[in-house]
Amino acid sequence: LHHKNLVKLIGWCYESDELLLVYEFMPNGCLDRVTHTQDKKQIGKEKASFVLHWERRQTIVCGVAQALDYLHNDCSRRVLHRDIKASNIMLDSEFNARIGDFGLARMFKLSEKTHHSTKEIAG
């Protein structure tokens, strides 16, 4: 999976029955941290009042939408993330959104039905 709004996997290692994944560093953490932190001065190098102005919010939402469109329509196989939430939306140095944590994701052939119902709430 390669898209500007997905966190890039840099490498992996499988050793002693443990799988380790190495992803690119996201200096502004996750969207959850930005929207729920008590001390917004700790976020990036910007002042709190500028962290999530409306243009930035729109950029984040559009980035997530573009990533989901890619996963659902532009991959050779459809990918359903199944765990989109603020803590799985990472923010790069420019506060661009990147979706991460594909632990619950499922892949489908383009011809397969993609409607899926879950009975449990994850994380």
Tab-separated table of C-alpha atoms in Angstrom:
chain	number	residue	atom	x	y	z
A	1	LEU	CA	0.000	0.000	0.000
A	2	HIS	CA	1.493	3.297	-1.095
A	3	HIS	CA	-0.362	6.577	-0.672
A	4	LYS	CA	0.632	10.002	0.640
A	5	ASN	CA	-2.005	9.724	3.390
A	6	LEU	CA	-0.951	6.323	4.743
A	7	VAL	CA	1.859	5.901	7.276
A	8	LYS	CA	4.799	4.309	5.449
A	9	LEU	CA	6.125	0.961	6.604
A	10	ILE	CA	9.918	1.277	6.614
A	11	GLY	CA	10.784	-2.253	7.639
A	12	TRP	CA	9.891	-5.321	9.610
A	13	CYS	CA	11.474	-8.195	11.483
A	14	TYR	CA	10.063	-11.557	12.488
A	15	GLU	CA	12.146	-13.146	15.210
A	16	SER	CA	11.385	-15.514	18.088
A	17	ASP	CA	7.675	-15.574	17.236
A	18	GLU	CA	7.479	-11.771	17.420
A	19	LEU	CA	6.669	-9.494	14.519
A	20	LEU	CA	8.181	-6.013	14.764
A	21	LEU	CA	7.084	-3.251	12.401
A	22	VAL	CA	8.998	0.000	11.851
A	23	TYR	CA	7.025	2.972	10.539
A	24	GLU	CA	8.068	6.469	9.544
A	25	PHE	CA	8.175	8.968	12.408
A	26	MET	CA	5.166	11.270	12.753
A	27	PRO	CA	6.440	14.323	14.684
A	28	ASN	CA	2.989	15.683	15.549
A	29	GLY	CA	1.703	12.395	16.931
A	30	CYS	CA	-1.901	11.381	16.457
A	31	LEU	CA	-5.053	13.412	15.983
A	32	ASP	CA	-6.346	12.172	19.339
A	33	ARG	CA	-3.382	13.774	21.119
A	34	VAL	CA	-3.893	17.079	19.316
A	35	THR	CA	-7.608	17.252	20.048
A	36	HIS	CA	-7.558	15.957	23.632
A	37	THR	CA	-4.261	17.032	25.201
A	38	GLN	CA	-4.422	19.284	28.251
A	39	ASP	CA	-1.300	21.275	27.371
A	40	LYS	CA	-1.548	22.165	23.691
A	41	LYS	CA	1.764	24.057	23.898
A	42	GLN	CA	3.471	20.651	23.807
A	43	ILE	CA	2.162	20.014	20.294
A	44	GLY	CA	4.691	20.752	17.563
A	45	LYS	CA	6.338	24.147	17.557
A	46	GLU	CA	3.171	26.155	17.061
A	47	LYS	CA	1.051	28.049	19.541
A	48	ALA	CA	-2.108	26.311	20.685
A	49	SER	CA	-4.440	28.794	18.981
A	50	PHE	CA	-3.041	27.862	15.552
A	51	VAL	CA	-2.911	24.094	15.937
A	52	LEU	CA	-6.332	23.230	14.538
A	53	HIS	CA	-7.677	26.250	12.694
A	54	TRP	CA	-10.409	25.480	10.151
A	55	GLU	CA	-8.119	25.209	7.114
A	56	ARG	CA	-5.966	22.673	8.939
A	57	ARG	CA	-9.032	20.693	10.030
A	58	GLN	CA	-10.240	20.614	6.422
A	59	THR	CA	-6.814	19.425	5.247
A	60	ILE	CA	-6.850	16.615	7.831
A	61	VAL	CA	-10.381	15.502	6.910
A	62	CYS	CA	-9.602	15.597	3.168
A	63	GLY	CA	-6.406	13.591	3.738
A	64	VAL	CA	-8.305	10.882	5.608
A	65	ALA	CA	-10.983	10.821	2.888
A	66	GLN	CA	-8.340	10.496	0.146
A	67	ALA	CA	-6.658	7.638	1.994
A	68	LEU	CA	-9.966	5.799	2.452
A	69	ASP	CA	-10.867	6.336	-1.206
A	70	TYR	CA	-7.511	4.826	-2.161
A	71	LEU	CA	-7.989	1.834	0.159
A	72	HIS	CA	-11.563	1.185	-0.984
A	73	ASN	CA	-11.306	1.913	-4.710
A	74	ASP	CA	-7.765	2.309	-6.060
A	75	CYS	CA	-5.854	-0.676	-4.661
A	76	SER	CA	-5.587	-3.947	-6.559
A	77	ARG	CA	-7.526	-5.394	-3.610
A	78	ARG	CA	-9.994	-3.436	-1.506
A	79	VAL	CA	-8.806	-2.753	2.020
A	80	LEU	CA	-11.242	-2.133	4.862
A	81	HIS	CA	-9.389	-0.507	7.761
A	82	ARG	CA	-12.162	-1.249	10.301
A	83	ASP	CA	-10.662	0.933	13.049
A	84	ILE	CA	-10.722	4.559	11.910
A	85	LYS	CA	-10.450	6.763	14.988
A	86	ALA	CA	-8.462	9.812	16.070
A	87	SER	CA	-5.676	7.754	17.672
A	88	ASN	CA	-5.068	5.953	14.330
A	89	ILE	CA	-4.781	9.173	12.330
A	90	MET	CA	-1.185	10.325	12.522
A	91	LEU	CA	0.043	13.856	11.740
A	92	ASP	CA	3.299	14.555	9.920
A	93	SER	CA	5.450	17.671	10.379
A	94	GLU	CA	2.992	19.738	8.300
A	95	PHE	CA	-0.059	18.278	10.086
A	96	ASN	CA	-1.018	16.208	7.018
A	97	ALA	CA	-3.147	13.212	8.001
A	98	ARG	CA	-1.770	9.698	7.579
A	99	ILE	CA	-3.799	6.627	8.488
A	100	GLY	CA	-1.962	3.996	10.525
A	101	ASP	CA	-2.633	0.837	12.561
A	102	PHE	CA	-3.944	-1.731	10.098
A	103	GLY	CA	-4.242	-4.431	12.768
A	104	LEU	CA	-7.975	-4.985	12.178
A	105	ALA	CA	-7.875	-4.394	8.407
A	106	ARG	CA	-9.249	-6.919	5.943
A	107	MET	CA	-8.509	-7.264	2.229
A	108	PHE	CA	-11.097	-8.178	-0.396
A	109	LYS	CA	-10.970	-8.878	-4.119
A	110	LEU	CA	-12.536	-6.096	-6.153
A	111	SER	CA	-15.404	-8.433	-7.044
A	112	GLU	CA	-16.149	-9.410	-3.426
A	113	LYS	CA	-18.898	-7.922	-1.308
A	114	THR	CA	-17.467	-5.296	1.028
A	115	HIS	CA	-20.379	-4.662	3.361
A	116	HIS	CA	-19.323	-5.953	6.724
A	117	SER	CA	-21.088	-5.757	10.072
A	118	THR	CA	-19.292	-6.014	13.372
A	119	LYS	CA	-20.816	-6.831	16.722
A	120	GLU	CA	-17.905	-5.713	18.872
A	121	ILE	CA	-16.350	-2.312	19.391
A	122	ALA	CA	-12.562	-2.295	19.080
A	123	GLY	CA	-10.172	-0.392	21.343
